[in-house]
CSV table of C-alpha atoms in Angstrom, one decimal:
chain,number,residue,atom,x,y,z
A,1,MET,CA,121.7,148.6,103.1
A,2,THR,CA,122.7,144.9,102.7
A,3,ALA,CA,121.2,143.1,99.7
A,4,SER,CA,119.5,140.4,101.9
A,5,LEU,CA,118.4,143.0,103.9
A,6,VAL,CA,116.9,144.9,100.8
A,7,GLN,CA,115.2,141.4,99.9
A,8,ASP,CA,113.2,141.7,103.1
A,9,ILE,CA,112.1,144.8,103.1
A,10,GLU,CA,110.9,144.4,99.6
A,11,ALA,CA,109.0,141.1,100.5
A,12,ALA,CA,107.9,142.5,103.9
A,13,ALA,CA,106.2,145.5,101.5
A,14,ALA,CA,105.4,143.3,98.8
A,15,LEU,CA,103.5,141.6,101.7
A,16,LEU,CA,101.9,144.5,103.1
A,17,ALA,CA,100.5,146.1,99.7
A,18,GLU,CA,98.2,143.0,99.0
A,19,ALA,CA,97.0,142.9,103.0
A,20,THR,CA,93.6,143.5,103.3
A,21,ASP,CA,93.7,142.7,107.6
A,22,VAL,CA,96.8,143.5,109.2
A,23,THR,CA,97.1,144.0,113.2
A,24,LEU,CA,99.8,146.1,114.2
A,25,LEU,CA,101.6,145.2,117.6
A,26,GLY,CA,104.1,146.9,119.7
A,27,HIS,CA,105.7,145.6,123.0
A,28,VAL,CA,104.4,145.4,126.4
A,29,ARG,CA,104.8,149.5,128.0
A,30,PRO,CA,104.9,150.8,124.1
A,31,ASP,CA,107.8,153.7,123.8
A,32,ALA,CA,107.6,156.3,120.7
A,33,ASP,CA,109.5,154.0,118.3
A,34,ALA,CA,107.1,150.9,119.1
A,35,LEU,CA,103.8,152.9,119.0
A,36,GLY,CA,105.0,155.4,116.3
A,37,SER,CA,106.0,152.4,114.2
A,38,ALA,CA,103.1,150.8,114.6
A,39,LEU,CA,101.1,154.1,114.2
A,40,ALA,CA,102.8,154.9,110.8
A,41,LEU,CA,102.6,152.0,109.1
A,42,GLY,CA,98.8,151.2,110.4
A,43,HIS,CA,98.0,155.5,109.0
A,44,VAL,CA,99.4,153.7,105.7
A,45,LEU,CA,97.7,150.9,105.3
A,46,HIS,CA,94.3,151.9,106.6
A,47,ARG,CA,94.8,155.0,104.1
A,48,GLY,CA,95.3,152.3,101.2
A,49,GLY,CA,91.9,150.9,102.3
A,50,ALA,CA,93.0,147.6,104.8
A,51,ARG,CA,91.3,146.9,107.9
A,52,VAL,CA,94.2,148.0,110.1
A,53,ARG,CA,94.4,147.5,114.6
A,54,VAL,CA,96.8,148.5,116.3
A,55,ALA,CA,97.6,146.9,120.0
A,56,PHE,CA,99.9,145.8,123.0
A,57,GLY,CA,100.1,143.6,125.5
A,58,GLU,CA,99.9,146.4,128.6
A,59,PRO,CA,98.8,149.3,129.7
A,60,ASP,CA,95.3,149.1,129.1
A,61,GLU,CA,95.8,152.7,127.7
A,62,ALA,CA,98.2,154.6,125.2
A,63,PRO,CA,100.6,156.2,127.3
A,64,GLU,CA,99.0,159.8,127.2
A,65,THR,CA,102.4,160.8,125.5
A,66,LEU,CA,102.1,158.9,122.3
A,67,ALA,CA,98.2,158.9,122.1
A,68,TRP,CA,97.7,162.0,120.4
A,69,LEU,CA,99.9,160.1,117.4
A,70,ASP,CA,96.9,157.7,116.6
A,71,VAL,CA,94.9,160.2,114.3
A,72,ASP,CA,92.5,157.6,112.8
A,73,GLY,CA,92.1,155.9,116.1
A,74,LEU,CA,93.8,152.7,115.1
A,75,ILE,CA,94.4,151.5,118.6
A,76,THR,CA,92.6,148.6,120.0
A,77,PRO,CA,91.6,146.9,123.3
A,78,VAL,CA,93.3,143.9,123.6
A,79,ASP,CA,89.8,142.6,124.4
A,80,ALA,CA,88.5,143.9,121.4
A,81,LEU,CA,90.5,141.9,118.7
A,82,PRO,CA,88.9,139.4,117.0
A,83,PRO,CA,90.0,135.9,117.3
A,84,THR,CA,92.3,135.8,114.6
A,85,ASP,CA,94.5,138.2,111.7
A,86,GLY,CA,94.8,138.7,108.3
A,87,VAL,CA,98.4,139.8,108.8
A,88,LEU,CA,100.3,140.3,111.8
A,89,VAL,CA,103.0,142.7,112.2
A,90,ALA,CA,105.0,142.7,115.4
A,91,LEU,CA,107.4,146.3,116.1
A,92,ASP,CA,110.0,146.6,117.8
A,93,THR,CA,109.7,143.0,119.7
A,94,PRO,CA,112.5,141.0,119.3
A,95,THR,CA,110.7,137.6,121.4
A,96,LEU,CA,107.5,137.0,122.0
A,97,GLY,CA,107.6,137.5,125.6
A,98,ARG,CA,107.8,140.9,125.3
A,99,LEU,CA,104.8,140.6,123.7
A,100,GLY,CA,103.1,140.0,127.0
A,101,ARG,CA,99.6,138.3,126.4
A,102,LEU,CA,99.8,139.0,122.5
A,103,ALA,CA,102.2,136.4,122.4
A,104,PRO,CA,100.0,133.4,121.8
A,105,ARG,CA,98.7,135.6,118.5
A,106,VAL,CA,101.9,134.8,117.0
A,107,ALA,CA,101.5,131.0,116.7
A,108,ALA,CA,97.5,131.0,116.2
A,109,VAL,CA,98.1,133.1,112.9
A,110,ARG,CA,101.3,131.0,112.0
A,111,ASP,CA,98.9,127.8,112.1
A,112,ALA,CA,96.6,128.7,110.1
A,113,GLY,CA,99.3,129.3,107.5
A,114,GLY,CA,99.4,133.2,107.9
A,115,SER,CA,102.0,135.5,108.0
A,116,VAL,CA,103.5,137.1,110.8
A,117,LEU,CA,105.9,140.1,110.0
A,118,VAL,CA,108.5,141.5,112.1
A,119,VAL,CA,110.2,144.5,112.2
A,120,ASP,CA,113.0,144.6,114.7
A,121,HIS,CA,116.5,146.4,115.5
A,122,HIS,CA,117.4,144.9,118.6
A,123,ALA,CA,120.2,142.4,117.7
A,124,THR,CA,118.5,140.3,120.2
A,125,ASN,CA,115.6,139.3,117.7
A,126,ALA,CA,114.6,135.5,117.9
A,127,ARG,CA,112.9,135.9,114.5
A,128,TYR,CA,109.4,134.6,115.3
A,129,GLY,CA,107.9,135.0,112.4
A,130,THR,CA,107.5,134.0,108.6
A,131,HIS,CA,109.1,137.2,107.4
A,132,HIS,CA,111.7,139.4,109.0
A,133,VAL,CA,113.3,143.1,108.9
A,134,VAL,CA,115.6,142.9,111.1
A,135,ASP,CA,118.7,145.5,110.9
A,136,ASP,CA,120.6,145.5,114.4
A,137,THR,CA,122.5,148.5,112.7
A,138,ALA,CA,119.3,151.1,112.5
A,139,GLU,CA,119.1,152.9,115.4
A,140,ALA,CA,115.0,152.6,115.4
A,141,THR,CA,112.3,150.4,114.2
A,142,ALA,CA,111.1,153.6,112.8
A,143,ILE,CA,113.8,153.6,110.4
A,144,LEU,CA,113.3,150.4,109.1
A,145,VAL,CA,109.5,151.7,108.7
A,146,THR,CA,110.2,154.4,106.6
A,147,ARG,CA,112.2,152.3,104.2
A,148,ILE,CA,109.3,149.4,103.7
A,149,ILE,CA,106.6,152.6,103.5
A,150,GLU,CA,109.0,154.0,100.2
A,151,ALA,CA,109.4,150.0,98.8
A,152,MET,CA,105.4,150.1,98.9
A,153,GLY,CA,105.7,152.9,96.6
A,154,ALA,CA,102.7,154.9,99.8
A,155,ASP,CA,103.3,158.6,100.1
A,156,LEU,CA,104.8,159.6,103.4
A,157,ASP,CA,101.9,162.3,104.5
A,158,ALA,CA,102.4,164.5,108.0
A,159,ALA,CA,100.8,162.0,110.1
A,160,ALA,CA,103.2,159.0,109.1
A,161,ALA,CA,106.0,161.4,109.4
A,162,ARG,CA,105.4,162.4,113.1
A,163,CYS,CA,104.9,158.9,113.9
A,164,LEU,CA,108.6,157.9,112.6
A,165,TYR,CA,110.1,161.0,113.2
A,166,ALA,CA,108.6,159.8,117.0
A,167,GLY,CA,110.5,157.2,117.2
A,168,VAL,CA,113.5,158.3,115.3
A,169,VAL,CA,114.4,160.9,117.8
A,170,THR,CA,113.5,159.1,121.4
A,171,ASP,CA,115.3,156.2,120.4
A,172,THR,CA,118.1,158.2,119.3
A,173,SER,CA,118.5,160.1,122.3
A,174,GLY,CA,117.5,163.3,120.6
A,175,PHE,CA,120.4,162.2,117.6
A,176,ARG,CA,123.0,161.8,119.9
A,177,ARG,CA,123.3,157.7,118.4
A,178,ALA,CA,122.2,158.9,114.9
A,179,SER,CA,124.3,158.0,111.7
A,180,PRO,CA,124.4,160.4,108.6
A,181,GLU,CA,121.8,158.5,107.0
A,182,THR,CA,119.7,158.8,109.8
A,183,HIS,CA,119.7,162.5,109.3
A,184,ARG,CA,118.8,161.9,106.0
A,185,ILE,CA,116.2,159.8,106.6
A,186,ALA,CA,114.9,162.4,109.8
A,187,ALA,CA,115.5,165.1,107.4
A,188,ARG,CA,112.5,163.1,104.8
A,189,LEU,CA,110.3,163.5,106.9
A,190,LEU,CA,110.4,166.5,108.1
A,191,GLU,CA,109.7,166.9,104.8
A,192,ALA,CA,106.6,165.0,104.9
A,193,GLY,CA,105.4,167.7,107.7
A,194,ALA,CA,106.9,166.2,111.3
A,195,ASP,CA,107.0,168.9,113.1
A,196,PRO,CA,110.2,168.4,115.3
A,197,GLY,CA,109.2,171.5,117.6
A,198,GLU,CA,105.8,170.0,118.8
A,199,VAL,CA,107.1,166.0,118.7
A,200,ALA,CA,109.9,167.0,121.4
A,201,ARG,CA,107.5,169.3,123.4
A,202,ARG,CA,104.3,166.4,123.6
A,203,ILE,CA,106.9,163.7,124.2
A,204,VAL,CA,109.8,164.0,125.8
A,205,ASP,CA,109.4,167.8,127.8
A,206,ASP,CA,106.3,167.9,128.8
A,207,HIS,CA,105.8,167.0,132.5
A,208,PRO,CA,103.1,167.6,135.1
A,209,PHE,CA,104.0,169.8,138.3
A,210,ALA,CA,104.1,165.8,140.4
A,211,TRP,CA,106.9,165.0,138.2
A,212,LEU,CA,108.8,167.3,140.0
A,213,PRO,CA,108.1,166.2,143.8
A,214,MET,CA,108.6,162.2,142.9
A,215,LEU,CA,112.0,163.3,140.9
A,216,ALA,CA,112.9,165.1,144.6
A,217,LYS,CA,111.9,161.9,146.1
A,218,VAL,CA,113.7,159.5,143.8
A,219,LEU,CA,117.0,161.3,143.4
A,220,ALA,CA,116.9,161.9,146.8
A,221,GLU,CA,117.8,157.8,147.4
A,222,ALA,CA,120.6,157.8,143.7
A,223,ARG,CA,124.0,156.7,144.6
A,224,LEU,CA,127.1,156.6,143.4
A,225,GLU,CA,130.0,153.8,143.2
A,226,PRO,CA,133.0,155.6,141.2
A,227,GLU,CA,134.6,151.9,141.4
A,228,GLY,CA,131.7,150.2,140.2
A,229,ALA,CA,131.1,148.9,136.5
A,230,GLN,CA,135.1,147.8,135.8
A,231,GLY,CA,136.2,151.2,136.7
A,232,PHE,CA,134.0,153.3,134.7
A,233,GLY,CA,131.6,154.3,137.6
A,234,PHE,CA,127.8,153.1,138.6
A,235,VAL,CA,125.2,155.4,139.3
A,236,HIS,CA,122.1,154.2,140.6
A,237,THR,CA,118.5,154.8,142.2
A,238,VAL,CA,115.1,153.4,142.6
A,239,VAL,CA,111.5,154.5,141.9
A,240,ARG,CA,109.3,152.8,144.7
A,241,ALA,CA,105.1,151.9,143.9
A,242,ASP,CA,104.6,155.2,146.8
A,243,ALA,CA,106.4,157.4,144.2
A,244,ALA,CA,105.5,156.3,141.5
A,245,ALA,CA,102.0,155.9,142.0
A,246,THR,CA,101.9,160.2,142.0
A,247,VAL,CA,102.4,160.8,138.6
A,248,ARG,CA,101.8,158.5,135.0
A,249,LEU,CA,104.5,155.6,133.4
A,250,GLU,CA,106.1,158.8,131.0
A,251,GLU,CA,107.5,160.1,134.0
A,252,VAL,CA,108.6,157.1,135.5
A,253,GLU,CA,110.4,155.7,132.2
A,254,SER,CA,112.0,159.4,132.1
A,255,VAL,CA,114.1,159.1,135.1
A,256,ILE,CA,116.8,156.7,133.8
A,257,ASP,CA,117.3,160.1,131.2
A,258,VAL,CA,117.6,162.3,134.6
A,259,VAL,CA,120.4,160.1,136.1
A,260,ARG,CA,122.1,159.1,133.1
A,261,ALA,CA,123.7,162.3,132.7
A,262,THR,CA,126.4,161.7,136.3
A,263,ARG,CA,129.0,162.6,134.6
A,264,GLU,CA,131.2,160.8,137.2
A,265,ALA,CA,129.1,157.3,135.9
A,266,GLY,CA,129.6,155.3,132.9
A,267,VAL,CA,126.1,153.0,133.5
A,268,ALA,CA,122.9,154.4,135.0
A,269,ALA,CA,120.3,152.1,136.3
A,270,VAL,CA,117.0,153.0,137.4
A,271,LEU,CA,115.3,149.9,139.0
A,272,LYS,CA,111.2,150.6,139.2
A,273,GLU,CA,109.3,148.6,141.8
A,274,ALA,CA,106.7,146.9,139.0
A,275,GLY,CA,104.4,144.5,141.7
A,276,PRO,CA,104.6,142.7,145.2
A,277,GLY,CA,108.1,140.5,146.0
A,278,PRO,CA,109.1,143.1,144.9
A,279,VAL,CA,109.4,143.2,141.5
A,280,TRP,CA,111.3,145.4,139.7
A,281,THR,CA,112.0,146.7,136.0
A,282,VAL,CA,115.6,147.8,135.4
A,283,SER,CA,116.5,150.4,133.1
A,284,LEU,CA,120.1,150.6,132.2
A,285,ARG,CA,122.3,153.2,130.3
A,286,SER,CA,126.1,153.3,129.3
A,287,ALA,CA,128.3,155.9,128.3
A,288,GLY,CA,130.0,154.0,125.6
A,289,ASP,CA,132.3,152.2,127.7
A,290,ILE,CA,130.1,148.6,128.4
A,291,ASP,CA,127.7,146.9,126.9
A,292,VAL,CA,124.9,146.9,129.4
A,293,SER,CA,122.8,144.4,126.9
A,294,ALA,CA,125.0,141.8,128.4
A,295,ALA,CA,124.1,142.5,131.9
A,296,ALA,CA,120.3,142.5,131.3
A,297,ALA,CA,120.3,139.2,129.2
A,298,GLU,CA,121.9,137.8,132.5
A,299,PHE,CA,118.4,138.7,133.9
A,300,GLY,CA,116.4,137.2,131.0
A,301,GLY,CA,116.3,140.9,129.4
A,302,GLY,CA,117.8,142.8,126.2
A,303,GLY,CA,118.3,145.9,124.0
A,304,HIS,CA,120.7,147.7,122.9
A,305,ARG,CA,124.7,147.9,123.9
A,306,MET,CA,124.0,151.0,125.3
A,307,ALA,CA,120.3,151.4,126.6
A,308,ALA,CA,119.1,148.0,127.6
A,309,GLY,CA,116.5,146.1,130.3
A,310,CYS,CA,115.5,143.9,132.3
A,311,THR,CA,113.3,142.3,135.0
A,312,ALA,CA,113.8,140.8,138.4
A,313,GLU,CA,112.6,140.2,141.8
A,314,GLY,CA,113.8,140.6,145.5
A,315,PRO,CA,114.5,143.5,147.8
A,316,ALA,CA,116.8,146.0,145.5
A,317,GLU,CA,119.7,145.9,147.7
A,318,GLU,CA,119.9,142.6,146.2
A,319,VAL,CA,119.3,143.2,142.8
A,320,LEU,CA,121.5,145.8,142.3
A,321,ALA,CA,124.4,143.5,143.9
A,322,ARG,CA,123.3,141.1,141.3
A,323,LEU,CA,123.8,144.2,138.8
A,324,ARG,CA,127.3,145.4,139.9
A,325,GLU,CA,128.2,141.4,139.6
A,326,ALA,CA,126.7,141.5,136.0
A,327,LEU,CA,128.3,144.8,134.8
A,328,GLY,CA,131.3,143.3,136.1
A,329,ARG,CA,131.5,140.4,133.6
A,330,ALA,CA,129.6,142.7,130.4
A,331,PRO,CA,132.3,143.0,127.4
A,332,LEU,CA,134.0,146.6,126.9
A,333,LEU,CA,133.2,148.6,123.8
A,334,ARG,CA,136.2,150.4,123.6
A,335,ALA,CA,139.6,150.2,124.9
A,336,SER,CA,139.8,151.6,128.6
């Protein structure tokens, strides 16, 4: 870690150690890193006597695969949040827009002279808080939260450890993209009581039967363009509203992990119908040759070089045409 990052972590730990009322926010449609990080930090603060709430802009309820991590009942509906926050913490959320309808709370806290802590590992982070722990070399926000908790001098128990482990294992694609230090942190989480088998089963591997026919329908639309993505190969498919209606959001989000396994494709994309117009949320994955975050940024999105996302409007073929062009301009991550 750099000296400045150490100072930022220590400042965040000091802020949270004195906090008595904290609201922790994840991004809209929270994943295991966003919600796991918020619940782990919330659990430690709650255990220390603070009033704690965890919230996200949408959907109205936590994903079923993640709700079990909330052992303290900290997840709070948006309508039940208090008018103001003592300390506001935004996790895994690089821009205000990713907070959705909760974004105005940031300005409200800052205007009142309060503290907004932003903890994130995205290179595109806009640093919209009063305090920041931002490190784009960290593979997961959960890594940074682990370091903050340790800097606070708080003990990691099993409840916090499993939340953090969930964030690490998912954001590293099952440790496929994990540094030696991240493996060492994961070991500490296992020693604290995280059960890797339980986390993987309940978050990654567990799907209802309805997932299978949905997947069959969606994969029937998959197309491979061997010359796409600057010759590295481009594979894509579409999850239309009628197919998504039969399953949970978690099943829809899992489609990209199936499509990305295509050997002949350096880039994978999944368009998920999110509203009339139509509006699509787009998941992008790179096998390591092309920076997909640059392509996502052309649509107002972002993420990581190998995993990114965005929102686009228009017919699916038009969105795919724009994606092809953006991928054609995207920087290479290594020499071809």
